[in-house]
Structures are given as C-alpha cells and as structure tokens.
Amino acid sequence: MMKKFLKLMAVNRSFFLFVFLIGMFVVFSFIIPEFSTIYNVLNMTKYGVEIGLLAFAETLIIISGGGGIDLSIGSILSLSAMVIGVLAGRLGVNIVIASILGIITGGLCGVVNGFFVSFLRIPPLIVTLSTMYVYDSLALLIAVDKWGNPMPVSNFPYGYYFIGQQTYFNIPFQVIAIFIPLALMLHFVLSKTTFGRYLVATGNSEVVARFSSVPVRRVKFTVYVIGGFLAGLAALIMTSRIASARPDLGAGLNLQAITIAVLGGTNIMGGEGSILGTLMAIVVITALYNGLQLAGISSIWQVGTLGIILIGSAIANIILSKKFSSVE
Amino acid sequence: MDSVLKAKKIVKNFGGVKALRGVDFELLAGEVHALVGENGAGKSTLIKILTGVLQPDSGEIEYFGKNVVLDSPREAHELGIVAVYQEPLVYKHLSVVENIFIGNEIKKRNGDVDWKKERDVTRELLKSLDIDPYFIDEPMGSLSTGLQQLALIAKALNYNAKVIIFDEPTAILTEHETQRLFSIIKKLKEKEVGIIYISHRLEELPQIADRVTIMRDGQVMGTFNMNEINREKMIELMAGRAVIEEIDRKPPKYEEVVLEVENLNKKGLYQDISFKLYKGEILGFSGLVGAGRSEVMQTIFGLIKPDSGKIKINSKEVNIKDPASAMNIGIAYVPEDRGAQGLFRALAISFNITIPIIDQLSKFFGMVDKDKEREISENYLKWFQIKAPSIYTLVNNLSGGNQQKVLLSKWLATSPKILILDEPTRGVDVAVKSQIHNEILRLAESGISIIIVSSELPEIIKLSDRVIVMHEGRITGRFDKKDSITPTNLLNAATGSRMVYSRD
Amino acid sequence: MELKKIIKSRELTVGLVMIGLIVFFSLSSERFLTTNNIKNILLQVSSIGVASIGMTMIIITGGIDVSAGSILGIVAVTLGKAATNGFPAWLSIILGILVGLALGSVNASFIALLGIPPIIVTLGMMSLLRSLAYTFLGGRWIASLPGAVRWMGLGKILNVPVPIWLTIILVAYFSYFMRYRPLGRYIYAVGNSLEAARVSGVDTKRILFFVYALAGLMYGIAGAIVVGRAGIVQTNTGNNFELQVIAATVLGGTSILGGKGTIVGSILGSLLVAVLSNGLILLNVPALTEGLIIGVLILGSVAIDVIKNRGEE
Amino acid sequence: TYKIAFIPKLVGIPYFNAMEAGGKRAAKDLGVEFIYTGPTTDSVAKQIEIIDNLITKGVDAIAVAPNDPAAITPIMKKAKEKGILVLTSDTDGAEGVRELFVNQARAKDIGYTVMDVVAELMDYKGKFAIVSGGPTAWNLNTWIMYLQQRLAEYPDIELVTIRYAGEDVQRAVDVGLSVIQAFPDIKVIVGMNSTSAPGVAEAVELAGKVGQIWATGITVPSMMKEHMKKGSVKKFVLWDPENLGYLTVWAAKYLLDGNEFPANTPIDVPGIDTKPIYYPETKELVLGPPLVFTPENIDKYNF
Ligand SMILES: Nc1ncnc2c1ncn2[C@@H]1O[C@H](COP(=O)(O)OP(=O)(O)OP(=O)(O)O)[C@@H](O)[C@H]1O
Ligand SMILES: Nc1ncnc2c1ncn2[C@@H]1O[C@H](COP(=O)(O)OP(=O)(O)OP(=O)(O)O)[C@@H](O)[C@H]1O
Ligand SMILES: [Mg+2]
Ligand SMILES: [Mg+2]
C-alpha cells in the first residue's frame, strides 16, 4: 500500500505535487489561522489565473520540442493589454470590440512567432527573444500620451470589470467561467486528441515525426498561436482585474510561467508534460505565495522558497524513483 | 590458445525481464567467436556487460585469467576491450575525425590535440576499409547510416584493443564493405586479437568465424566449432522451432503502372532517376552504401524536394509536398535508420504503431479511439511475436530486432498501395526475416506494389521481380528478368564500372 | 573544407551584419568610430562576454544556466561586503570570484552528480540566490566602494582598461581550449550524445561538473567587473543578466539543443547587441523604438543565416 | 494597538529602506505595530496581491506607494469596504477611495526644482540630457512632464534626448557613456531615479568630463556622496524619505484616532523637522518642498 503510494509519487508528477499541496495546506493551516478559511482559499484562486494561462501556453510550447520556448509571452500580454486599453480608453471603441481585438492581437503575435519558428525554422529562443523586444517596444509606443511618455490607461467602462472583479459565492468569475473550462479543454486536447499525439510526437523527435507523416510545421505553428491567444486572454482578465492597462504588465512573467511549467513536470527538452501537472504547479505556487504572505514572510523569501521547492522536489523525485520505480 | 575474456554465470534483469539467466562465455586470443540467437535472446545485453556499459546483477568477468569489475566503459577501454554497438552512437555535429578520436586522442607533447595527425590516421583507417576518405571533416550527422557504421568500425579498429566486439556490423553493409571488413578481421586475428562477432546473417559465419555460441532466452544453448555445425542446426538451437516455409512467388502481370518517376534530379544526391513500378510487383533497389537509394525513396515520400523531374501516380503527375500527402495517395516509407528516423524511442509501442494513422482513429472532436488503438497494436504485437510485456512498453526497452518489427508494423498499419521498404530486415533474426519476407510476398500478391531497398544481395535476389542498381547517385543497372538477377551482375553494376542493361 | 565551414557559419553572418552596422553608424555619425566609443562598446560587452564563455560551454553540453545573474549578484555582494568590512581590495576581489566558483560548483554537484536537469537546478538556484543576496545586504545597497576594489572595472594596463584585457585573454585562451584541449572536445562530445561519450570512455560526470563550475568562475570574474564599473552593489545587481548572456550565446550560433557553438560566436553575439544599442543612442533614435529595431535586426540576421544555409539538411 | 501597513513600490532599494526606517521610528514613538511588505520588482499585480492578503489578515490601516495609480483602486475599495483606513504615500492613486495622500512634495514642485537646478548648473543656457529609469514608471514620467513644462520658461536651454536605463546602475553607466559620446556638448546630464543618477555621475567621471558636464538628478544622498567628492556632482534633488515614512505612520494613527487635520496651515509633527500642510480639497498632506542637496548639507543625511 505504502509502496504503491510512493511509487505513484515517483512516476506521476501531478500526484507528487498533489501530495505536496496537501502537506503544505496542513502546515499553513496550523500556523496561520486565516489561511484555510473558505474566503481565503477562494479569494487566492484569482491570482493563479493569468500566470496560469501563460504557464499553459509555455507547457504546450515547450512540449513541442526543438528548444521550444516562448520568452515573448509576457510581452504579448503587455501589448494585448495596451491594445484593449488604448482602443477602449483613449479612442472610445466599444469595449467588447476592443477586447476581441486585444485577444486577436495576442493571437497575431503568436502567428508571428509561429511563422518564424516553424516555417523559417529559426530557433525559438532567438525568435521569441527578438519578438519580446519588439512587442515590448510596440506596447510602449502605443501607450504614449500627448506628453510623449508611455502612460497606463485606466478609464474603462464600468461593465468591463465583471471579468476580473466579479465573484459568485466568493468564487472569482474568471476562475469559474474562464480558467477552469479552459484548463479542462487544454487537458483534453493534449491528452486525448490526435493533435495532442502529434504534439508529443513532434516534441519527442521532429525527424521521426516528419518521417511518420506528422504535420510537424503546422503543429509547431499552432502551439505558438495558441500561446498568443492565451496571453491575449490573460491580458483581458488582468486589465479588467486591476482596472488598468500598462505597457509593462507582463514584465517578468515569462520566467515565472516557464518555472511553473517545469515544476509541473514539463520536460524542457520537449515531448513530455501535462496540463494537469502544470495546473497542480500553479495551485502549489499560488497557495505557497499566499501562505508565505499571510505568515508575514518577506516577499524576498517567497522566490527563495520557490527555489528550494524546485530543487527539493527534484531531489525527492530522484530518491523516490531510485527506490520505487524499477521494482515491479 | 589463451583465454582472453571469460564471462561466468552472468545474470541481468531489466525490471521483470530476465535478459540474461546465468550466461557462460569464453573468448580466446586470436579467434573470431560468433554469437547468434533470435531477437531478444540477450546478445547485445551480454556485450554491454562485457564493455562496462551495463553492470550485471550477478556473475563474474575474467580478463586474462584475472577477475575484473567493469564499472564503466572507460575501464573496459583501458583494459583493451572495445565494441561497435548495434545502435550507432555518434556525435552528429562533430566531424568524422572527432568521432573517431574522442576519448582516444592523439596528443602533442603539451597535451594539445594533434589535429593533423588525427586527420592522417583517419584517412589511413578509412582507406584500409577501402573507403574514399573525402568526408572526414564533414559532420557525422550528414552521412548516411552506412557510412556512419563504417566510421564507427574504423573507430573501433583504431584502438589498440585486445578484444573487439562487433554487434551486427554488417546489418546494413553491402557485400563489398562486408568483404573488406572480413579481410581486416583476418588481419586482426593474426595479431592475436580476440573478436566477438554478432550477426543474423548466418550464411556469412563459415567464412569468418572459428567458433559459434548460440543463445536463446538469455541462456547459452551451446558453443561449437564452426566446422562442426551447420545452418539448420544453428537455427534449431536458436529458435527451438522450425523456420517458416517460404512462399513461392508468381511473377506479376506488368499491366498497370502505379508509379512512374521521370528524370528526377537533386544536386549532390542523385541524377536522372527514371523508373516505373507496376501493380503487384516487387522492385528491388541495390547498390553500395551511399549510392543515394534512400534519398530517391525519401523524395517519393515527400521528405526531399527534387530540383527537377516528375512523379506520376496512375499516370497522373502529382505534387508530393510532404509525407502526409504521400500517405494520402497511398505511399508508405519504412526508413532505414530506425533510431533517428523510424521510432520514438521514449514512447510506447502503441503510440509508435498508430501515429501515422491516428487521424483515422479519431472519433468526435479529434479524440483518439483508445480501443481501436489497442486492438491494432495488439494485433501486430501478436502477429510479429514482438517480445514485449505489453503494447505500452517503451520502444527503448526492446531489443534491436523487436524494434524493427514495431517499425514495420507502424507502416503496415497504414494499408498502403505502394510500400517502400528501406532495409526492412535490418537486425532481425532468421525466423522473423522469413516471416517478413513472406509478408512482403503476400502483400505483393494482394496487389500492393513494393519497392525494397536492401544492401543484402540474397534478399534482393530472392524477393525482387526486377532490380534497379544505383551507384553514386545514378542508375547504373536495370535487370528486368529474374534470371539476370545474379550476384555478379548486381555487383558489377553497383561498382559502376559500366551501365548494365538486361532487357531483351 | 575549412573555408566552406566558415562560410556556412553563423559567426560569419553575425560578423557581417555587425560590420554592416558599423559602416552604417560611422557614415551617420562621426562620433561612432572613435577610440573613445570603441572603448565604451568593449567595456559594455566585457562582463557579458566573460560570462558567455561559461554559458557557451554549458549550452554546448545541452544544458542551460539561468542562475548566472543571481550568482553574479552574490559575487557582487560578497565583494562589496568584504571591501567595506576592512578586507584588503585584492582579497575582496578574490573572495568574490571564489564565491562564484563555489556557487558554480553547487550547480555542478546537483547537475553532474545527482543528475537533476540543469533547468530545474539553475531556476531553483536563481530564485534562492536572489533571496540570499537580499538577505546578506539587509536590503541595503553598498555605495562608496574604495577605489582599489574597483580595479577590475576601472584599472588600466598599457592604457587599455582591465575588463577589455580580461575579455580578450579569456576568450583567446578558451577558444584555444575548446579546439585543442581534449577536455574542450569532450564538452562537445557530451553535448552531442551523452551516451556515446560515456561509451567512448569519457567521464561525463567530470565534464559536466567542470563546465558548471568553470561557468561559476566566469560569473565571478564578470561580477568583479560589474562592481568595478558601477561602483555600487544593489540588492538586484545582475538582474536579467542571464538573459543577456544566453541571448548573446545563442545569437552567436550556439545551438540551444547542444553539441555545437563557439566562444567567438558568443562574443560576436554580445558585440552585435552592444553596437546596436550604442549606435541607436548616437543617432538619437527615439528611445521607445530601440527595442523594435534591436528585435527586428536580431531576427533578421538569424533569418539571413538560416536562409543562407537552406537546402543543407 | 493599531496595525499599520505600508506597501512600498518595491523592497530592497535605499529610498524605501529610508521610508521603512522612518515608519519604524514612528511606530515606536506612537506605540503602533508597523508592517512593511512589498513586491521585489515594481510590479503592479504583485502589489495588489500583497494588499489583498493584508486585507485577509486584517489590519487597521494600509498605506501604499502605488506602482500604478489607477490599478490599485479596486483593491483599495475592497479594503475600505472591510473598514480599513486606506492611504497613499509617496505616489498618489486610488483617488476618490483613499482617505489621504501623504505627499513628499508636489510633483510639479519636484519637476520644477530639478529643472531649476539644471538651469543653474549650466548658467541658464546650453544643452542637457535625461537618463530615466523604466519608461513606464508613472511618477518619473510625471516629473519629466513637469520638468518639460518648466523648460519652456528657459528659452536658451535645450533637452537633447531622454533615454531609459531601468533600475540598474551598470546599465545607467553604459547609457550615460553613450549619451556623452553622442552629445559631447551637453552641460548637464540628469538621472531621474535612484540608480540612474549615480550611474550618469559615474559615466561623467569615466568619460573624463568632470568640470565640463555636471551630473544631477533625483536620488538618495548616500549614492552621490562619493561623486560629489570627485567633482562630477554639485547639486541634486530629493526630500527626506525617512521623514516621509514617519509622517505616513503618524498620519495614519492620527486618522485612526478619529482626528481631523487642520486645513492649510503648517502642522507640528513631533519627530520630524518639517511642518507639513494639509490641503482638504485634494486630501493631501504635503511634507514640504523638495530638498536640494549640496556639498554643504549632504553630510547631515545618512540614508
Ligand atoms: N533497457 C532495457 N530495459 C528493459 N528491457 C530491456 C532493456 N534492454 C534490453 N531489454 C530486454 O532484454 C532482452 C534482451 O535484449 P538484447 O538487446 O540483449 O537482445 P539481442 O539478443 O541483442 O536481440 P537483437 O538480435 O534483436 O538485437 C530483450 O527482451 C529486451 O526487451
Ligand atoms: N563513396 C561515395 N562517393 C561519392 N559520393 C558518396 C559516397 N558515399 C556517399 N556519397 C554521397 O552520399 C549520398 C548517400 O546517400 P545514402 O547513403 O543514403 O544512399 P543509399 O544508397 O541509401 O545508401 P545506404 O545503403 O547507406 O542506405 C550519395 O547520394 C552521395 O552523394
Ligand atoms: Mg541486439
Ligand atoms: Mg539507404
């Protein structure tokens, strides 16, 4: 029984993280009275949404292999947010249209990334590093006000805020109506569909995939486009939640999203990873940050703790699999 | 003769798989000791243990009468044991010179790598194998698997080893290179080097081996002097069952041209390739390693874009832009390099078998029908007798021959109209080989057109209705009549001395 | 043969793009091609260049190190703390560099000995070391460093700044090292195929250990240069440094999948970015469009390279 | 005792360290609990998350130096609904929601003062350049805007370029060097934030332009002392952030006690050496005019 349990922990990343999460909940509940209240648990979920969408994007992109990575994902978020902000807030475009255009902007950024990666076959790191500069710069440029300085936009129509600020029985709207359905859908796509098969095949070996008549280019292109759309959607949720569109909204989110994907068991070499794992990693990190903050630990040590967990869980995994995965 | 290397009661398990169950094996100085057995018998595993790549669960190894523990390949090297492994291990971005010398460099007095000397030695080595060393500065990854294999053989020869082990070196070599290798092995023998030689080509053993050890299911069935045992006896000991009788081949009708290739050109790879493929025929492609046969086939499968030329299917010109469109018109291609081109090694057998047809297995919303997937995979597992615990076993954990069976299953599952096989029996044992041959014949009978690229002359001769020979990217021979398909004819054409036609 | 290789190389493409930019900038501004400005650019490149020596080796082995900036941060903190606590300047510098080496060795132990994937180890170390740097500093910056401690940044030998000397010497030595020393070759071997290297008798663990530890040493030297040049140790010194170093390395032709690349390429990569950002200021191109131009040019020059080598594979 | 929280834009920079020190001192003097917590980068989203968690924990007052004035409005509203006293300090935001803005000096005064210092340093004619922090820093941009407004009153002075160097001294040095190379005839180079000001001073020294180009800007004195000695800096601008931190906590306690500020007259705050003024129309408590640091007064400050 115990052996089976430990073996499952060794081979199944999501389960490992789940067990870790339970442990963390118990510990935090003991030392912080506010932590395990229903209010807090539900309230913190919204802080996992935007970064979670980006982490899903990175998961798919990293699985596609060949050094697949998207360093521009945060910049796409910034640019999409600015498009929504400038259209709705400065040019008076209808907010629904502005939002759709914002998400489409994200998708287009993904198209550009995907085009260079899959059709010109330029290494993803270089493509997305370059477009990171470009999208950041574009976000700054369209944010410029009449004084010549890039400034945030914050005069959205009131109705816009329900996406990021509304709650139902304390459950944030964006969690129940956007994030969870999307996570389920992506999980379905990756693990159950032919596209998921193609993606895993491509990530495992592009050559073998090509020889197996997998539409390798189309698959790679598609994940970058999906990534762009997810970033656009995250931009919409975030601008609505904080009621402000800023050209630096996505700054620093790339590495966080990648970290979450990696913690969730996505193999940086491609071909391996799951939405469920990434989801568990998002939950772990969101709960961790929340607990540490409530415990009054300086935010500086939040990242430090994350580092310890990352390495620690890898070591735990190695020990577990040495002991339990080879015996039948 | 002295005993060089002795394995005593070696046991090795992989999880639940008992790969070796107490193997005893002895190699003498200056002998060529053949090691045979059906796929998955444990030959490669034994080799890996003798070279320190794997550690045995129990058992001992004696080297010149002394017990040794081989914890890493490094120690085996230092003792003078080297091997050419079944799955070629190359540094694909590094040049041939570097591939040969890494781990065994020629150094100047100050410890620097002596590039010039290394180049010179590489040239010498390749020349001794009768290979033009024009490619020694090219990255290894740009060479065909045949050349890679030869380079790896050169690498092994370059060690001043006392034991050299060849794990199926000739699986993809042609007659010509094989003979070169044999003459080198003979020279090594004279120098008292002990050689272990693994092969599924039993007919070549009398030529080269002094003794033979036969393995089955991780056990040794016996060691014999080569002149005391014949092919039939070997097969009996290996398989424990009779080899399947082979079907007779009726010549096809040559009525309907299914595929026609006209003046196909690709700079640096092949020139002026034209040929026709009829319904239900088996067309053989012969030639030396590096003749460009694989490239022609890959062009037909949409993997290479030709510079010029036409491809017609049922007399209609088609534009095959990628393998997916080739598959749509019913072409399947089984690549020669199963490691780099054929199989996802870190994924399950079932994943590999169904990936080309996964679209056809989908239900609503592109969802994969897992039941159908299991059914198809299990059928092939049974039919080919693939030695694996289940269809979810990772390909990596299979023996070389069983991997080859998975590769074939994968493409047979697409039910093609035109089936192109590039070295289809590479590394499979005698029994499986005749099983595959029978299947090829049966498929042709049922109206499927088959192209078979093989470096093994007997295979080509046995199966083909017609044969095309290539040399250095050109067609140098066409043999349309069964009785003109002889080793001498094919070899003459393959060395490109002159254009050989045999049409009447 | 060799010539063909050079023509196909990314190094040549990046070099040519850079020469093109230099010609363009010199024609547009007479202040561009002056000794002073060349010195500015080289100084700007020095810390990234030295660090990229280590990063190039790491990426060639098929790994990655995102903890470079955080290690550099700890090096800066150590150096600053030592110097302001009465240690002699030379000892502070050496101490700083040794801390770099030590932290590199920590990475190396996790990666080479325990076999944890580099991305996990270095992401973890990145986060952890950031927190440590902050804690050691107590959140306070160190300013007013004594002049002698800044020698690695400000010193001059034969009227050429020390960072430039360091860059040239280290790049020259390690380029030689990668081509002529067996160890250098093993680094490529490991990146091409860990299994093949192991089977050829290469001690792969030792190679991986060496590479990550050496990279730590390089970050240590880079850190001493950064502290010397800036004169201030911030709590976030070295933030984003890793990205710049990785960018330079990959831009210079080192494959993120491992197995190929050169140190000279990485230096060219970092020079390209430095020349661009310097030139754009000299031309007074509006600051907000800088990113746009840099991004398009990087992408463009790699696209040229890819198209140039079309039909190769 | 009251729990009073202050959330800086980011932790780990000298400026907010000084505010923290001031806040701590006030907490001790006034017998309240002082919580100081903030993000590690100037991230808006992270700041909001931290405030939300403070609400969950329960505090009596929250004072924020917002990274984005509008973005904190929803969360501040939430805090207010939970009965928490909400203030802004250092940078304004959440207008209409917050109870008070503790202002170090009016943005206009800061921009104007810097411009006046620049003008004086260059004898009212010539060219100068600006190196700012991040291009999106709201308050830096506002100060630059007022600086440009004031610039219109100096017909013989020209602003040649504005560049951005982020929060990184090393980068500011490099940008500074390039700017000096590009415009060798400038007389002043301004660093708009804590890192850029010492960075451009370093650049002036490295370029060997001490005496020809003055470096100035907005930063804490500890970063500039050395450069003043070396002669690249004569004057620069700031206020006393320690006083600002003190005043923030003091004002929060004052309001929590149910007091109201007297309008438009200097207020005596024991513990700081300026007399702040309360402006009821904007609910703003202003610490005083910005300080101009010179070699004469710099040694009085230790932050
Ligand atoms: N890494 C591994 N993990 C699990 N099982 C393995 C592994 N390597 C080999 N095996 C199993 O061990 C058995 C022996 O394999 P081995 O490769 O030695 O066979 P072989 O005699 O070389 O066959 P072939 O002629 O096909 O190359 C096979 O059943 C194989 O599936
Ligand atoms: N000895 C050689 N002389 C000239 N060119 C060669 C030689 N060996 C290889 N090549 C080049 O490499 C290409 C080899 O292709 P490839 O080896 O895949 O052909 P193949 O006939 O399929 O061989 P294999 O039997 O190894 O599969 C040739 O087209 C030719 O350009
Ligand atoms: Mg084998
Ligand atoms: Mg071939």
mmCIF file of N, CA and C in Angstrom, chain B residues 453-487:
data_model
loop_
_atom_site.group_PDB
_atom_site.id
_atom_site.type_symbol
_atom_site.label_atom_id
_atom_site.label_comp_id
_atom_site.label_asym_id
_atom_site.label_seq_id
_atom_site.Cartn_x
_atom_site.Cartn_y
_atom_site.Cartn_z
ATOM 1 N N VAL B 453 14.557 -1.557 -50.799
ATOM 2 C CA VAL B 453 15.950 -1.144 -50.858
ATOM 3 C C VAL B 453 16.681 -2.020 -49.865
ATOM 4 N N SER B 454 17.677 -2.744 -50.338
ATOM 5 C CA SER B 454 18.392 -3.594 -49.395
ATOM 6 C C SER B 454 19.849 -3.708 -49.796
ATOM 7 N N SER B 455 20.691 -3.754 -48.798
ATOM 8 C CA SER B 455 22.113 -3.923 -49.063
ATOM 9 C C SER B 455 22.492 -5.387 -49.074
ATOM 10 N N GLU B 456 21.503 -6.208 -48.756
ATOM 11 C CA GLU B 456 21.780 -7.634 -48.691
ATOM 12 C C GLU B 456 21.436 -8.256 -50.033
ATOM 13 N N LEU B 457 22.435 -8.684 -50.772
ATOM 14 C CA LEU B 457 22.166 -9.215 -52.097
ATOM 15 C C LEU B 457 21.192 -10.395 -52.085
ATOM 16 N N PRO B 458 21.384 -11.369 -51.198
ATOM 17 C CA PRO B 458 20.469 -12.517 -51.222
ATOM 18 C C PRO B 458 19.009 -12.095 -51.066
ATOM 19 N N GLU B 459 18.802 -11.109 -50.239
ATOM 20 C CA GLU B 459 17.442 -10.640 -50.009
ATOM 21 C C GLU B 459 16.847 -10.056 -51.292
ATOM 22 N N ILE B 460 17.623 -9.197 -51.920
ATOM 23 C CA ILE B 460 17.189 -8.584 -53.175
ATOM 24 C C ILE B 460 16.896 -9.666 -54.210
ATOM 25 N N ILE B 461 17.824 -10.590 -54.309
ATOM 26 C CA ILE B 461 17.690 -11.617 -55.344
ATOM 27 C C ILE B 461 16.473 -12.492 -55.092
ATOM 28 N N LYS B 462 16.254 -12.799 -53.833
ATOM 29 C CA LYS B 462 15.152 -13.684 -53.508
ATOM 30 C C LYS B 462 13.790 -13.023 -53.760
ATOM 31 N N LEU B 463 13.679 -11.758 -53.381
ATOM 32 C CA LEU B 463 12.359 -11.145 -53.391
ATOM 33 C C LEU B 463 11.990 -10.440 -54.690
ATOM 34 N N SER B 464 12.993 -9.832 -55.367
ATOM 35 C CA SER B 464 12.651 -8.878 -56.422
ATOM 36 C C SER B 464 12.187 -9.550 -57.711
ATOM 37 N N ASP B 465 11.191 -8.900 -58.352
ATOM 38 C CA ASP B 465 10.806 -9.271 -59.696
ATOM 39 C C ASP B 465 11.740 -8.588 -60.681
ATOM 40 N N ARG B 466 12.043 -7.345 -60.398
ATOM 41 C CA ARG B 466 13.011 -6.608 -61.211
ATOM 42 C C ARG B 466 13.942 -5.901 -60.230
ATOM 43 N N VAL B 467 15.141 -5.525 -60.704
ATOM 44 C CA VAL B 467 16.077 -4.839 -59.820
ATOM 45 C C VAL B 467 16.663 -3.619 -60.534
ATOM 46 N N ILE B 468 16.785 -2.549 -59.787
ATOM 47 C CA ILE B 468 17.497 -1.372 -60.294
ATOM 48 C C ILE B 468 18.723 -1.192 -59.410
ATOM 49 N N VAL B 469 19.863 -0.928 -60.045
ATOM 50 C CA VAL B 469 21.087 -0.755 -59.272
ATOM 51 C C VAL B 469 21.521 0.696 -59.381
ATOM 52 N N MET B 470 21.922 1.247 -58.276
ATOM 53 C CA MET B 470 22.411 2.633 -58.292
ATOM 54 C C MET B 470 23.860 2.689 -57.854
ATOM 55 N N HIS B 471 24.541 3.667 -58.418
ATOM 56 C CA HIS B 471 25.910 3.912 -57.988
ATOM 57 C C HIS B 471 26.171 5.414 -58.024
ATOM 58 N N GLU B 472 26.642 5.958 -56.891
ATOM 59 C CA GLU B 472 26.927 7.378 -56.783
ATOM 60 C C GLU B 472 25.835 8.252 -57.387
ATOM 61 N N GLY B 473 24.623 7.962 -57.021
ATOM 62 C CA GLY B 473 23.524 8.835 -57.396
ATOM 63 C C GLY B 473 22.938 8.594 -58.773
ATOM 64 N N ARG B 474 23.460 7.647 -59.505
ATOM 65 C CA ARG B 474 22.909 7.363 -60.830
ATOM 66 C C ARG B 474 22.443 5.920 -60.920
ATOM 67 N N ILE B 475 21.511 5.718 -61.824
ATOM 68 C CA ILE B 475 21.098 4.338 -62.075
ATOM 69 C C ILE B 475 22.131 3.722 -63.010
ATOM 70 N N THR B 476 22.760 2.636 -62.564
ATOM 71 C CA THR B 476 23.806 2.029 -63.390
ATOM 72 C C THR B 476 23.437 0.609 -63.813
ATOM 73 N N GLY B 477 22.265 0.193 -63.457
ATOM 74 C CA GLY B 477 21.880 -1.139 -63.901
ATOM 75 C C GLY B 477 20.388 -1.360 -63.772
ATOM 76 N N ARG B 478 19.812 -2.057 -64.784
ATOM 77 C CA ARG B 478 18.391 -2.429 -64.703
ATOM 78 C C ARG B 478 18.275 -3.886 -65.070
ATOM 79 N N PHE B 479 17.662 -4.675 -64.239
ATOM 80 C CA PHE B 479 17.549 -6.105 -64.505
ATOM 81 C C PHE B 479 16.085 -6.474 -64.442
ATOM 82 N N ASP B 480 15.536 -6.742 -65.620
ATOM 83 C CA ASP B 480 14.100 -6.957 -65.698
ATOM 84 C C ASP B 480 13.718 -8.420 -65.693
ATOM 85 N N LYS B 481 14.722 -9.275 -65.902
ATOM 86 C CA LYS B 481 14.392 -10.698 -65.966
ATOM 87 C C LYS B 481 14.953 -11.417 -64.754
ATOM 88 N N LYS B 482 14.129 -12.252 -64.217
ATOM 89 C CA LYS B 482 14.502 -12.902 -62.971
ATOM 90 C C LYS B 482 15.878 -13.589 -63.067
ATOM 91 N N ASP B 483 16.168 -14.234 -64.212
ATOM 92 C CA ASP B 483 17.421 -14.988 -64.269
ATOM 93 C C ASP B 483 18.646 -14.102 -64.491
ATOM 94 N N SER B 484 18.402 -12.819 -64.821
ATOM 95 C CA SER B 484 19.554 -11.924 -64.923
ATOM 96 C C SER B 484 19.940 -11.347 -63.558
ATOM 97 N N ILE B 485 19.078 -11.577 -62.577
ATOM 98 C CA ILE B 485 19.361 -11.027 -61.253
ATOM 99 C C ILE B 485 20.304 -11.976 -60.525
ATOM 100 N N THR B 486 21.591 -11.787 -60.738
ATOM 101 C CA THR B 486 22.595 -12.636 -60.102
ATOM 102 C C THR B 486 23.569 -11.760 -59.338
ATOM 103 N N PRO B 487 24.218 -12.310 -58.333
ATOM 104 C CA PRO B 487 25.183 -11.521 -57.563
ATOM 105 C C PRO B 487 26.213 -10.840 -58.448
#
